[in-house]
Coordinates of N, CA and C and ligand atoms in Angstrom, one line a residue:
M1 N 292.8 35.7 -42.4 CA 292.3 36.1 -41.1 C 291.1 35.3 -40.7
S2 N 291.0 34.0 -41.2 CA 289.8 33.3 -40.9 C 289.7 32.9 -39.4
T3 N 288.6 32.6 -38.9 CA 288.4 32.5 -37.5 C 287.4 31.4 -37.1
N4 N 287.5 30.7 -36.0 CA 286.5 29.8 -35.6 C 285.4 30.5 -34.7
K5 N 285.8 31.8 -34.4 CA 284.9 32.6 -33.6 C 283.6 33.0 -34.3
K6 N 282.6 33.4 -33.6 CA 281.5 34.1 -34.2 C 282.0 35.5 -34.6
V7 N 281.5 36.1 -35.7 CA 282.0 37.4 -36.2 C 280.9 38.4 -36.0
A8 N 281.2 39.5 -35.4 CA 280.2 40.6 -35.2 C 280.7 41.9 -35.7
V9 N 279.7 42.6 -36.3 CA 279.9 44.0 -36.7 C 279.1 45.0 -35.9
V10 N 279.8 46.0 -35.4 CA 279.1 47.1 -34.7 C 279.3 48.4 -35.5
T11 N 278.2 49.1 -35.8 CA 278.3 50.4 -36.6 C 278.4 51.5 -35.5
G12 N 279.1 52.6 -35.9 CA 279.4 53.7 -35.0 C 280.1 53.1 -33.7
G13 N 281.1 52.3 -34.0 CA 281.8 51.7 -32.9 C 282.9 52.5 -32.2
N14 N 283.2 53.7 -32.7 CA 284.3 54.4 -32.2 C 284.1 55.1 -30.8
R15 N 282.8 55.2 -30.4 CA 282.6 55.9 -29.1 C 281.2 55.5 -28.6
G16 N 280.9 55.9 -27.4 CA 279.5 55.7 -26.8 C 279.1 54.2 -26.7
L17 N 277.8 54.0 -27.0 CA 277.3 52.7 -26.9 C 277.9 51.7 -27.8
G18 N 278.3 52.2 -29.0 CA 278.9 51.3 -30.0 C 280.2 50.7 -29.5
L19 N 281.0 51.6 -28.9 CA 282.3 51.2 -28.4 C 282.1 50.2 -27.3
E20 N 281.2 50.5 -26.4 CA 281.0 49.5 -25.2 C 280.4 48.2 -25.7
A21 N 279.5 48.3 -26.7 CA 278.9 47.0 -27.2 C 280.0 46.2 -27.9
S22 N 280.9 46.9 -28.6 CA 282.1 46.1 -29.2 C 282.9 45.5 -28.1
R23 N 283.2 46.2 -27.0 CA 284.0 45.7 -25.9 C 283.3 44.4 -25.3
Q24 N 282.0 44.6 -25.0 CA 281.3 43.5 -24.3 C 281.1 42.2 -25.2
L25 N 280.9 42.4 -26.5 CA 280.8 41.3 -27.4 C 282.1 40.6 -27.6
A26 N 283.2 41.4 -27.7 CA 284.5 40.8 -27.8 C 284.9 40.1 -26.5
K27 N 284.5 40.6 -25.4 CA 284.7 39.9 -24.1 C 284.0 38.5 -24.1
Q28 N 282.9 38.5 -24.8 CA 282.1 37.2 -24.8 C 282.7 36.2 -25.9
G29 N 283.8 36.6 -26.5 CA 284.5 35.7 -27.4 C 284.2 35.9 -28.9
Y30 N 283.6 37.0 -29.2 CA 283.3 37.3 -30.6 C 284.5 38.0 -31.3
Q31 N 284.8 37.6 -32.6 CA 285.7 38.4 -33.4 C 285.0 39.7 -33.8
L32 N 285.5 40.8 -33.3 CA 284.7 42.0 -33.4 C 285.3 42.9 -34.6
I33 N 284.4 43.3 -35.5 CA 284.7 44.3 -36.5 C 284.1 45.6 -36.1
L34 N 284.9 46.4 -35.5 CA 284.5 47.7 -35.0 C 284.5 48.7 -36.2
T35 N 283.3 49.2 -36.6 CA 283.3 50.1 -37.7 C 283.1 51.6 -37.3
S36 N 283.7 52.4 -38.1 CA 283.6 53.9 -37.8 C 283.6 54.7 -39.1
R37 N 282.9 55.8 -39.2 CA 283.0 56.5 -40.5 C 284.3 57.3 -40.6
D38 N 284.9 57.5 -39.5 CA 286.2 58.2 -39.4 C 287.3 57.1 -39.1
E39 N 288.1 56.8 -40.2 CA 289.0 55.6 -40.1 C 290.0 55.8 -38.9
T40 N 290.5 57.0 -38.7 CA 291.5 57.3 -37.6 C 290.8 57.0 -36.2
K41 N 289.6 57.5 -36.1 CA 288.9 57.2 -34.8 C 288.6 55.8 -34.6
G42 N 288.3 55.1 -35.7 CA 288.0 53.6 -35.6 C 289.2 52.9 -35.2
N43 N 290.4 53.3 -35.8 CA 291.6 52.6 -35.5 C 292.0 52.8 -34.0
S44 N 291.9 54.0 -33.5 CA 292.3 54.2 -32.1 C 291.3 53.5 -31.2
A45 N 290.1 53.4 -31.5 CA 289.1 52.7 -30.6 C 289.5 51.2 -30.6
A46 N 289.8 50.7 -31.8 CA 290.1 49.2 -31.9 C 291.4 48.9 -31.1
I47 N 292.4 49.9 -31.2 CA 293.7 49.6 -30.5 C 293.4 49.6 -29.0
K48 N 292.6 50.5 -28.6 CA 292.2 50.6 -27.1 C 291.7 49.2 -26.7
L49 N 290.8 48.6 -27.5 CA 290.2 47.3 -27.1 C 291.2 46.2 -27.2
Q50 N 292.1 46.3 -28.2 CA 293.2 45.3 -28.4 C 294.1 45.3 -27.2
N51 N 294.3 46.5 -26.7 CA 295.2 46.7 -25.5 C 294.5 46.1 -24.2
E52 N 293.2 45.9 -24.3 CA 292.5 45.2 -23.2 C 292.5 43.7 -23.4
G53 N 293.2 43.3 -24.5 CA 293.3 41.8 -24.8 C 292.2 41.3 -25.6
L54 N 291.5 42.2 -26.3 CA 290.3 41.7 -27.0 C 290.6 41.6 -28.5
D55 N 289.8 40.7 -29.2 CA 290.0 40.4 -30.6 C 289.1 41.4 -31.4
V56 N 289.7 42.5 -31.7 CA 289.0 43.6 -32.4 C 289.8 44.1 -33.5
I57 N 289.1 44.2 -34.7 CA 289.8 45.0 -35.8 C 288.8 46.1 -36.2
S58 N 289.4 47.1 -36.9 CA 288.5 48.2 -37.3 C 288.4 48.2 -38.8
Q59 N 287.3 48.7 -39.3 CA 287.0 48.9 -40.7 C 286.2 50.2 -40.9
P60 N 286.5 50.9 -42.0 CA 285.7 52.1 -42.2 C 284.2 51.8 -42.6
L61 N 283.3 52.5 -42.1 CA 281.9 52.3 -42.6 C 281.1 53.6 -42.3
D62 N 280.7 54.3 -43.4 CA 279.8 55.4 -43.3 C 278.4 54.8 -43.7
V63 N 277.5 54.8 -42.8 CA 276.2 54.1 -43.1 C 275.4 54.8 -44.1
T64 N 275.8 56.1 -44.4 CA 275.0 56.8 -45.4 C 275.6 56.5 -46.8
S65 N 276.5 55.6 -46.9 CA 277.1 55.4 -48.3 C 276.9 53.9 -48.7
D66 N 276.4 53.8 -49.9 CA 276.2 52.4 -50.5 C 277.6 51.8 -50.7
E67 N 278.5 52.6 -51.2 CA 279.8 52.1 -51.6 C 280.5 51.6 -50.4
S68 N 280.5 52.4 -49.3 CA 281.1 52.0 -48.0 C 280.5 50.7 -47.5
S69 N 279.2 50.6 -47.6 CA 278.5 49.4 -47.0 C 278.9 48.1 -47.9
Q70 N 279.0 48.3 -49.2 CA 279.4 47.2 -50.1 C 280.8 46.8 -49.8
K71 N 281.7 47.8 -49.6 CA 283.1 47.5 -49.4 C 283.3 46.7 -48.1
L72 N 282.5 47.0 -47.1 CA 282.6 46.3 -45.8 C 282.1 44.8 -46.0
A73 N 281.0 44.6 -46.8 CA 280.5 43.3 -47.1 C 281.6 42.5 -47.8
E74 N 282.3 43.1 -48.8 CA 283.3 42.4 -49.5 C 284.5 42.0 -48.6
F75 N 284.9 42.9 -47.7 CA 286.0 42.7 -46.8 C 285.6 41.5 -45.9
I76 N 284.4 41.5 -45.4 CA 284.0 40.4 -44.4 C 284.0 39.0 -45.2
N77 N 283.4 39.1 -46.4 CA 283.3 37.9 -47.2 C 284.7 37.3 -47.5
K78 N 285.6 38.2 -47.8 CA 287.0 37.7 -48.2 C 287.7 37.2 -46.9
E79 N 287.6 37.9 -45.8 CA 288.4 37.6 -44.6 C 287.8 36.5 -43.8
F80 N 286.4 36.4 -43.7 CA 285.8 35.5 -42.8 C 284.8 34.6 -43.5
G81 N 284.2 35.0 -44.6 CA 283.3 34.2 -45.3 C 281.9 34.1 -44.7
K82 N 281.7 34.9 -43.6 CA 280.4 34.8 -42.9 C 280.2 36.0 -41.9
L83 N 279.0 36.2 -41.5 CA 278.8 37.2 -40.4 C 277.7 36.6 -39.5
D84 N 277.9 36.8 -38.2 CA 277.0 36.2 -37.2 C 276.1 37.3 -36.6
V85 N 276.7 38.5 -36.3 CA 276.0 39.5 -35.5 C 276.2 40.9 -36.2
L86 N 275.1 41.6 -36.3 CA 275.2 43.0 -36.8 C 274.4 43.9 -35.8
V87 N 275.2 44.8 -35.2 CA 274.5 45.8 -34.3 C 274.5 47.1 -35.0
N88 N 273.3 47.5 -35.4 CA 273.1 48.8 -36.1 C 272.9 49.8 -35.0
N89 N 274.1 50.4 -34.7 CA 274.1 51.3 -33.5 C 274.2 52.8 -34.0
A90 N 274.9 53.0 -35.1 CA 275.2 54.4 -35.5 C 273.9 55.2 -35.6
G91 N 274.0 56.4 -35.0 CA 272.8 57.2 -35.1 C 273.1 58.7 -34.8
I92 N 272.2 59.6 -35.2 CA 272.4 61.0 -35.0 C 271.1 61.6 -34.4
Y93 N 271.3 62.6 -33.6 CA 270.2 63.3 -32.9 C 270.5 64.8 -33.1
I94 N 270.0 65.4 -34.1 CA 270.4 66.8 -34.4 C 269.3 67.8 -34.3
D95 N 268.1 67.4 -33.8 CA 267.0 68.4 -33.8 C 267.4 69.7 -33.1
A96 N 267.9 69.5 -31.9 CA 268.2 70.7 -31.0 C 269.3 71.5 -31.7
Q97 N 270.3 70.9 -32.2 CA 271.5 71.6 -32.8 C 271.0 72.5 -33.9
V98 N 270.0 72.1 -34.7 CA 269.6 72.9 -35.8 C 268.4 73.8 -35.5
G99 N 268.1 73.9 -34.2 CA 267.1 74.9 -33.7 C 265.7 74.5 -34.0
G100 N 265.4 73.2 -34.3 CA 264.1 72.8 -34.7 C 263.5 71.8 -33.7
N101 N 263.6 72.1 -32.4 CA 263.2 71.1 -31.4 C 261.7 70.9 -31.4
S102 N 260.9 72.0 -31.9 CA 259.5 71.8 -32.0 C 259.2 71.4 -33.4
I103 N 258.1 70.6 -33.6 CA 257.8 70.2 -35.0 C 257.3 71.4 -35.8
F104 N 256.9 72.5 -35.1 CA 256.5 73.7 -35.8 C 257.7 74.5 -36.4
D105 N 258.9 74.3 -35.9 CA 260.1 74.9 -36.4 C 261.0 74.0 -37.2
A106 N 260.7 72.7 -37.2 CA 261.6 71.7 -37.7 C 261.7 71.9 -39.2
K107 N 263.0 71.8 -39.7 CA 263.3 71.8 -41.1 C 263.2 70.4 -41.7
I108 N 262.6 70.4 -42.9 CA 262.5 69.1 -43.6 C 263.9 68.5 -43.8
D109 N 264.8 69.4 -44.1 CA 266.2 68.9 -44.3 C 266.8 68.2 -43.1
T110 N 266.4 68.6 -41.9 CA 266.9 68.0 -40.6 C 266.3 66.5 -40.6
L111 N 265.0 66.4 -41.0 CA 264.4 65.1 -41.0 C 265.1 64.2 -42.1
K112 N 265.3 64.8 -43.2 CA 266.0 64.0 -44.3 C 267.3 63.5 -43.9
Q113 N 268.1 64.4 -43.2 CA 269.5 64.0 -42.8 C 269.4 62.9 -41.7
T114 N 268.4 63.1 -40.8 CA 268.3 62.1 -39.7 C 267.9 60.7 -40.2
L115 N 266.9 60.8 -41.1 CA 266.4 59.5 -41.7 C 267.6 58.8 -42.5
E116 N 268.4 59.6 -43.2 CA 269.5 59.0 -44.0 C 270.4 58.2 -43.1
T117 N 270.7 58.6 -41.9 CA 271.5 57.8 -41.1 C 270.7 56.8 -40.3
N118 N 269.7 57.2 -39.6 CA 269.1 56.4 -38.6 C 268.2 55.3 -39.2
V119 N 267.7 55.6 -40.4 CA 266.7 54.6 -41.0 C 267.4 54.0 -42.3
Y120 N 267.7 54.9 -43.3 CA 268.2 54.3 -44.5 C 269.5 53.7 -44.3
G121 N 270.3 54.2 -43.3 CA 271.6 53.7 -43.0 C 271.5 52.2 -42.5
V122 N 270.5 52.0 -41.7 CA 270.3 50.6 -41.2 C 269.8 49.7 -42.3
M123 N 268.9 50.2 -43.1 CA 268.5 49.4 -44.3 C 269.6 49.0 -45.2
R124 N 270.4 50.0 -45.5 CA 271.5 49.9 -46.5 C 272.6 48.8 -45.9
V125 N 273.0 49.0 -44.7 CA 274.0 48.1 -44.1 C 273.4 46.7 -43.9
T126 N 272.2 46.6 -43.5 CA 271.6 45.3 -43.3 C 271.4 44.6 -44.7
Q127 N 271.0 45.3 -45.7 CA 270.9 44.7 -47.0 C 272.2 44.2 -47.5
A128 N 273.3 44.9 -47.2 CA 274.6 44.5 -47.7 C 275.1 43.3 -47.0
L129 N 274.8 43.2 -45.7 CA 275.4 42.2 -44.8 C 274.6 40.9 -44.6
V130 N 273.3 41.0 -44.8 CA 272.5 39.8 -44.5 C 272.9 38.6 -45.4
P131 N 273.3 38.8 -46.7 CA 273.7 37.6 -47.4 C 274.8 36.8 -46.7
L132 N 275.7 37.5 -45.9 CA 276.7 36.7 -45.2 C 276.2 36.0 -44.0
M133 N 274.9 36.3 -43.6 CA 274.2 35.5 -42.6 C 273.4 34.4 -43.2
K134 N 272.8 34.7 -44.3 CA 272.0 33.7 -45.0 C 272.9 32.5 -45.4
K135 N 274.1 32.7 -45.8 CA 275.0 31.7 -46.2 C 275.1 30.6 -45.2
Q136 N 275.0 30.9 -43.9 CA 275.1 29.9 -42.9 C 273.8 29.7 -42.1
N137 N 272.8 30.4 -42.5 CA 271.5 30.4 -41.8 C 271.6 30.6 -40.3
Y138 N 272.4 31.7 -40.0 CA 272.5 32.2 -38.6 C 272.8 33.7 -38.7
G139 N 272.0 34.4 -37.8 CA 272.3 35.8 -37.7 C 271.5 36.4 -36.6
R140 N 272.1 37.4 -36.0 CA 271.4 38.2 -35.0 C 271.6 39.7 -35.3
I141 N 270.5 40.4 -35.6 CA 270.6 41.8 -36.0 C 269.9 42.6 -34.9
V142 N 270.6 43.6 -34.3 CA 270.1 44.4 -33.2 C 270.1 45.8 -33.7
N143 N 268.9 46.4 -33.8 CA 268.7 47.8 -34.2 C 268.6 48.7 -33.0
V144 N 269.5 49.6 -32.8 CA 269.5 50.4 -31.6 C 268.5 51.6 -31.8
S145 N 267.3 51.4 -31.2 CA 266.2 52.4 -31.4 C 266.2 53.2 -30.1
S146 N 265.0 53.7 -29.8 CA 264.8 54.6 -28.6 C 263.4 54.6 -28.2
G147 N 263.2 54.7 -26.9 CA 261.8 55.0 -26.4 C 261.2 56.2 -27.0
M148 N 262.0 57.1 -27.5 CA 261.5 58.3 -28.1 C 260.8 58.0 -29.4
G149 N 260.9 56.8 -29.9 CA 260.2 56.4 -31.1 C 258.9 55.6 -30.8
Q150 N 258.6 55.4 -29.6 CA 257.4 54.6 -29.2 C 256.2 55.4 -29.5
L151 N 255.3 54.9 -30.3 CA 254.0 55.5 -30.6 C 253.1 55.6 -29.4
H152 N 253.2 54.5 -28.7 CA 252.5 54.2 -27.5 C 252.4 55.5 -26.5
D153 N 253.5 56.2 -26.3 CA 253.4 57.4 -25.5 C 254.2 58.5 -26.2
M154 N 254.0 58.7 -27.5 CA 254.7 59.7 -28.2 C 254.5 61.1 -27.7
G155 N 255.6 61.8 -27.4 CA 255.5 63.1 -26.9 C 255.9 64.2 -28.0
G156 N 256.0 65.4 -27.6 CA 256.4 66.5 -28.5 C 257.9 66.7 -28.4
G157 N 258.4 67.5 -29.4 CA 259.8 67.8 -29.4 C 260.6 66.7 -30.2
S158 N 261.8 67.2 -30.6 CA 262.8 66.3 -31.3 C 262.1 65.5 -32.4
P159 N 261.3 66.1 -33.3 CA 260.5 65.4 -34.3 C 261.3 64.5 -35.2
A160 N 262.5 65.0 -35.7 CA 263.3 64.2 -36.6 C 263.8 62.9 -36.0
Y161 N 264.3 63.1 -34.8 CA 264.8 61.9 -34.1 C 263.7 60.9 -33.8
R162 N 262.6 61.4 -33.2 CA 261.4 60.6 -32.9 C 260.9 59.8 -34.1
I163 N 260.7 60.5 -35.2 CA 260.2 59.9 -36.4 C 261.2 58.9 -36.9
S164 N 262.5 59.2 -36.8 CA 263.5 58.2 -37.4 C 263.4 56.9 -36.6
K165 N 263.2 57.0 -35.3 CA 263.2 55.8 -34.4 C 261.9 55.0 -34.6
T166 N 260.8 55.7 -34.8 CA 259.6 55.0 -35.1 C 259.7 54.2 -36.4
A167 N 260.3 54.9 -37.4 CA 260.5 54.3 -38.7 C 261.5 53.1 -38.6
L168 N 262.5 53.3 -37.8 CA 263.5 52.2 -37.6 C 262.8 51.0 -37.0
N169 N 261.8 51.2 -36.1 CA 261.1 50.0 -35.6 C 260.3 49.3 -36.7
A170 N 259.8 50.1 -37.6 CA 259.1 49.4 -38.7 C 260.1 48.6 -39.5
V171 N 261.2 49.2 -39.7 CA 262.3 48.5 -40.5 C 262.6 47.1 -39.8
T172 N 262.7 47.2 -38.5 CA 263.0 45.9 -37.7 C 261.9 44.9 -38.0
R173 N 260.6 45.3 -38.0 CA 259.5 44.4 -38.1 C 259.5 43.8 -39.6
I174 N 259.8 44.7 -40.5 CA 259.7 44.2 -41.9 C 260.9 43.2 -42.2
F175 N 262.1 43.5 -41.8 CA 263.2 42.6 -41.9 C 262.9 41.2 -41.2
A176 N 262.4 41.4 -40.0 CA 262.1 40.1 -39.2 C 261.0 39.3 -39.9
S177 N 260.0 40.0 -40.5 CA 259.0 39.3 -41.2 C 259.5 38.5 -42.4
E178 N 260.3 39.3 -43.2 CA 260.8 38.6 -44.4 C 261.9 37.6 -44.1
L179 N 262.4 37.6 -42.9 CA 263.4 36.5 -42.6 C 262.8 35.4 -41.7
Q180 N 261.4 35.4 -41.6 CA 260.7 34.3 -40.9 C 261.1 33.0 -41.5
G181 N 261.3 32.0 -40.6 CA 261.7 30.7 -41.1 C 263.2 30.5 -41.3
T182 N 263.9 31.6 -41.1 CA 265.4 31.5 -41.1 C 265.9 31.6 -39.6
N183 N 267.1 31.3 -39.4 CA 267.7 31.5 -38.1 C 268.3 32.9 -37.9
I184 N 267.8 33.8 -38.6 CA 268.3 35.2 -38.5 C 267.2 36.0 -37.8
L185 N 267.6 36.4 -36.6 CA 266.6 37.1 -35.7 C 266.9 38.6 -35.7
V186 N 265.8 39.4 -35.8 CA 266.0 40.9 -35.9 C 265.2 41.6 -34.8
N187 N 265.8 42.4 -34.0 CA 265.0 43.0 -32.9 C 265.5 44.5 -32.8
S188 N 264.6 45.3 -32.2 CA 264.9 46.7 -31.8 C 265.2 46.7 -30.3
V189 N 266.0 47.6 -29.9 CA 266.3 47.8 -28.5 C 266.3 49.3 -28.1
C190 N 265.7 49.6 -26.9 CA 265.9 50.9 -26.3 C 267.0 50.7 -25.2
P191 N 268.1 51.4 -25.3 CA 269.1 51.2 -24.3 C 268.8 52.0 -23.0
G192 N 267.8 52.8 -23.0 CA 267.5 53.7 -21.9 C 268.3 55.0 -22.1
W193 N 268.3 55.9 -21.1 CA 269.0 57.1 -21.3 C 270.4 57.0 -20.7
V194 N 271.4 57.0 -21.6 CA 272.7 56.6 -21.2 C 273.7 57.8 -21.4
K195 N 274.6 57.8 -20.4 CA 275.7 58.8 -20.4 C 276.6 58.6 -21.6
T196 N 276.4 59.3 -22.7 CA 277.3 59.3 -23.9 C 277.3 60.7 -24.4
D197 N 278.0 61.0 -25.5 CA 278.0 62.3 -26.1 C 276.6 62.7 -26.4
M198 N 275.8 61.7 -26.9 CA 274.4 62.0 -27.3 C 273.5 62.1 -26.1
G199 N 273.7 61.2 -25.1 CA 272.8 61.2 -23.9 C 273.1 62.3 -22.9
G200 N 274.4 62.8 -22.9 CA 274.7 63.9 -22.0 C 275.1 63.4 -20.6
A201 N 275.6 64.3 -19.9 CA 276.2 64.0 -18.5 C 275.1 63.7 -17.5
N202 N 273.9 64.2 -17.7 CA 272.8 64.0 -16.8 C 272.1 62.6 -16.9
A203 N 272.5 61.9 -17.9 CA 271.8 60.6 -18.1 C 272.1 59.7 -16.9
P204 N 271.1 58.9 -16.5 CA 271.2 58.1 -15.3 C 272.0 56.8 -15.5
R205 N 272.0 56.3 -16.8 CA 272.6 55.0 -17.0 C 274.0 55.0 -17.5
T206 N 274.8 54.0 -17.0 CA 276.1 53.8 -17.4 C 276.2 53.1 -18.8
L207 N 277.3 53.2 -19.4 CA 277.5 52.5 -20.7 C 277.2 51.0 -20.5
E208 N 277.7 50.4 -19.4 CA 277.5 48.9 -19.2 C 276.0 48.6 -19.1
Q209 N 275.2 49.5 -18.4 CA 273.8 49.2 -18.3 C 273.2 49.4 -19.7
G210 N 273.6 50.4 -20.4 CA 273.0 50.7 -21.7 C 273.2 49.6 -22.7
V211 N 274.3 48.9 -22.7 CA 274.5 47.9 -23.7 C 274.1 46.5 -23.3
D212 N 273.6 46.3 -22.1 CA 273.3 45.0 -21.6 C 272.2 44.3 -22.5
T213 N 271.2 45.0 -22.8 CA 270.1 44.4 -23.7 C 270.6 44.3 -25.1
I214 N 271.4 45.2 -25.6 CA 272.0 45.1 -26.9 C 272.8 43.7 -27.0
V215 N 273.6 43.5 -26.1 CA 274.4 42.3 -26.1 C 273.6 41.0 -25.9
W216 N 272.6 41.1 -25.1 CA 271.6 40.0 -24.9 C 270.9 39.6 -26.2
L217 N 270.5 40.6 -26.9 CA 269.8 40.4 -28.2 C 270.8 39.9 -29.3
A218 N 272.0 40.3 -29.2 CA 273.0 39.9 -30.1 C 273.4 38.4 -29.9
T219 N 273.1 37.9 -28.8 CA 273.5 36.5 -28.4 C 272.3 35.6 -28.1
L220 N 271.1 35.9 -28.7 CA 269.9 35.1 -28.4 C 270.1 33.7 -28.9
D221 N 269.5 32.8 -28.3 CA 269.5 31.4 -28.7 C 268.6 31.2 -30.0
D222 N 268.8 30.1 -30.7 CA 267.9 29.8 -31.8 C 266.4 29.8 -31.3
S223 N 265.5 30.2 -32.1 CA 264.1 30.2 -31.8 C 263.7 31.2 -30.7
D224 N 264.6 32.1 -30.3 CA 264.3 33.2 -29.4 C 263.5 34.3 -30.2
A225 N 263.3 35.4 -29.6 CA 262.5 36.4 -30.2 C 263.0 37.0 -31.5
T226 N 262.0 37.4 -32.3 CA 262.4 38.2 -33.5 C 261.2 39.1 -33.8
G227 N 261.6 40.3 -34.3 CA 260.5 41.3 -34.6 C 260.0 42.0 -33.3
G228 N 260.9 42.0 -32.3 CA 260.4 42.6 -31.0 C 261.1 43.9 -30.7
F229 N 260.7 44.5 -29.6 CA 261.3 45.8 -29.1 C 261.5 45.6 -27.6
F230 N 262.7 45.8 -27.2 CA 263.1 45.4 -25.8 C 263.8 46.6 -25.1
R231 N 263.6 46.6 -23.8 CA 264.4 47.4 -22.9 C 264.6 46.6 -21.6
D232 N 265.8 46.6 -21.1 CA 266.1 45.8 -19.9 C 265.6 44.4 -20.0
R233 N 265.9 43.8 -21.2 CA 265.6 42.4 -21.5 C 264.1 42.1 -21.5
Q234 N 263.3 43.1 -21.5 CA 261.8 42.9 -21.5 C 261.2 43.5 -22.7
P235 N 260.1 42.9 -23.3 CA 259.4 43.5 -24.4 C 258.8 44.8 -23.9
I236 N 258.8 45.8 -24.8 CA 258.1 47.1 -24.5 C 257.2 47.4 -25.7
D237 N 256.2 48.3 -25.4 CA 255.3 48.7 -26.5 C 255.9 49.4 -27.6
W238 N 255.4 49.3 -28.8 CA 255.8 50.0 -30.0 C 255.5 51.5 -29.9
Ligands
NAP301 N1 272.6 57.7 -25.3 C1 271.3 57.6 -25.1 O1 270.8 58.0 -24.1 C2 270.5 56.8 -26.2 C3 269.2 56.6 -25.9 C4 268.4 55.9 -26.8 C5 269.0 55.5 -28.0 N2 270.2 55.8 -28.3 C6 270.8 55.3 -29.6 O2 272.0 54.6 -29.4 C7 272.8 54.7 -30.5 C8 274.2 55.1 -30.1 O3 274.1 56.4 -29.4 P1 275.2 57.0 -28.5 O4 274.5 57.6 -27.3 O5 276.4 56.1 -28.3 O6 275.6 58.2 -29.4 P2 277.0 59.0 -29.7 O7 277.9 58.9 -28.6 O8 276.6 60.3 -30.3 O9 277.7 58.0 -30.9 C9 277.0 57.9 -32.1 C10 277.9 57.1 -33.0 O10 277.3 57.0 -34.3 C11 278.2 57.3 -35.3 N3 277.7 57.8 -36.5 C12 276.9 58.8 -36.8 N4 276.6 58.9 -38.1 C13 277.3 57.9 -38.7 C14 277.4 57.5 -40.0 N5 276.8 58.2 -41.0 N6 278.1 56.4 -40.3 C15 278.7 55.7 -39.3 N7 278.7 56.1 -38.0 C16 277.9 57.2 -37.7 C17 279.1 58.3 -34.6 O11 280.3 58.5 -35.3 P3 281.2 59.8 -35.2 O12 282.1 59.7 -33.9 O13 282.1 59.8 -36.5 O14 280.3 61.0 -35.1 C18 279.3 57.6 -33.2 O15 280.2 56.6 -33.3 C19 272.2 55.7 -31.4 O16 271.5 55.0 -32.5 C20 271.2 56.4 -30.5 O17 270.1 57.0 -31.2 C21 271.0 56.4 -27.4

């Protein structure tokens, strides 16, 4: 299955922003590996994009599992021998569901569960896949964060989600710093408030608007930004 195309992985690609980012990157000519923790959902999402004429395959990936992350790395190494783009999109927002929307009511377990996906998941998958970028000294890593993680105007409510996105931004900075001097660029993005299962029906942004900056960061030129936080293609405060 070798390819001359650039190879991109999107986590949580079966719906929402992940599915749209997969579509837009594939439209730009990337060989897309759409990953999903539920294999059946991943397969049907990939078939949907294939039916639009796009070069998309699906692979299972649960970002909370070391084994699953390693298996994905082995698959990519065997099939393509390299990776060009990683969009760390998979995320959960469960504060309200578990009745702890105030920090005074929040359960530590909610925080642990949220960090496991939104922070450790990104670290785990990035650790597993960066060797495939180092091999060719090229890589673009996009961490899908949120304005809710900005310290600059941190508000109340949703503590687990907010803390996870602040921590994710630190993860972005640390990876970027340790990859200085390579052509592997690592950035965080806030997609804005987007109509998805997570964002809800009242969100003002469409999926296309939501993924615009994700795709832009995934396709940066050499020597472009690294270690930054962006919304609408502009740097924003941490
Ligand atoms: N929508 C917004 O307004 C908004 C704003 C700011 C930031 N964001 C961020 O954007 C990203 C995507 O959000 P969305 O709105 O598209 O959310 P969504 O519709 O709820 O989709 C979340 C995706 O993440 C996947 N996922 C969750 N846990 C996973 C795991 N352990 N392993 C692999 N995949 C997992 C889900 O898979 P399943 O289908 O199996 O559950 C789903 O594909 C998230 O990181 C979110 O925090 C969204």
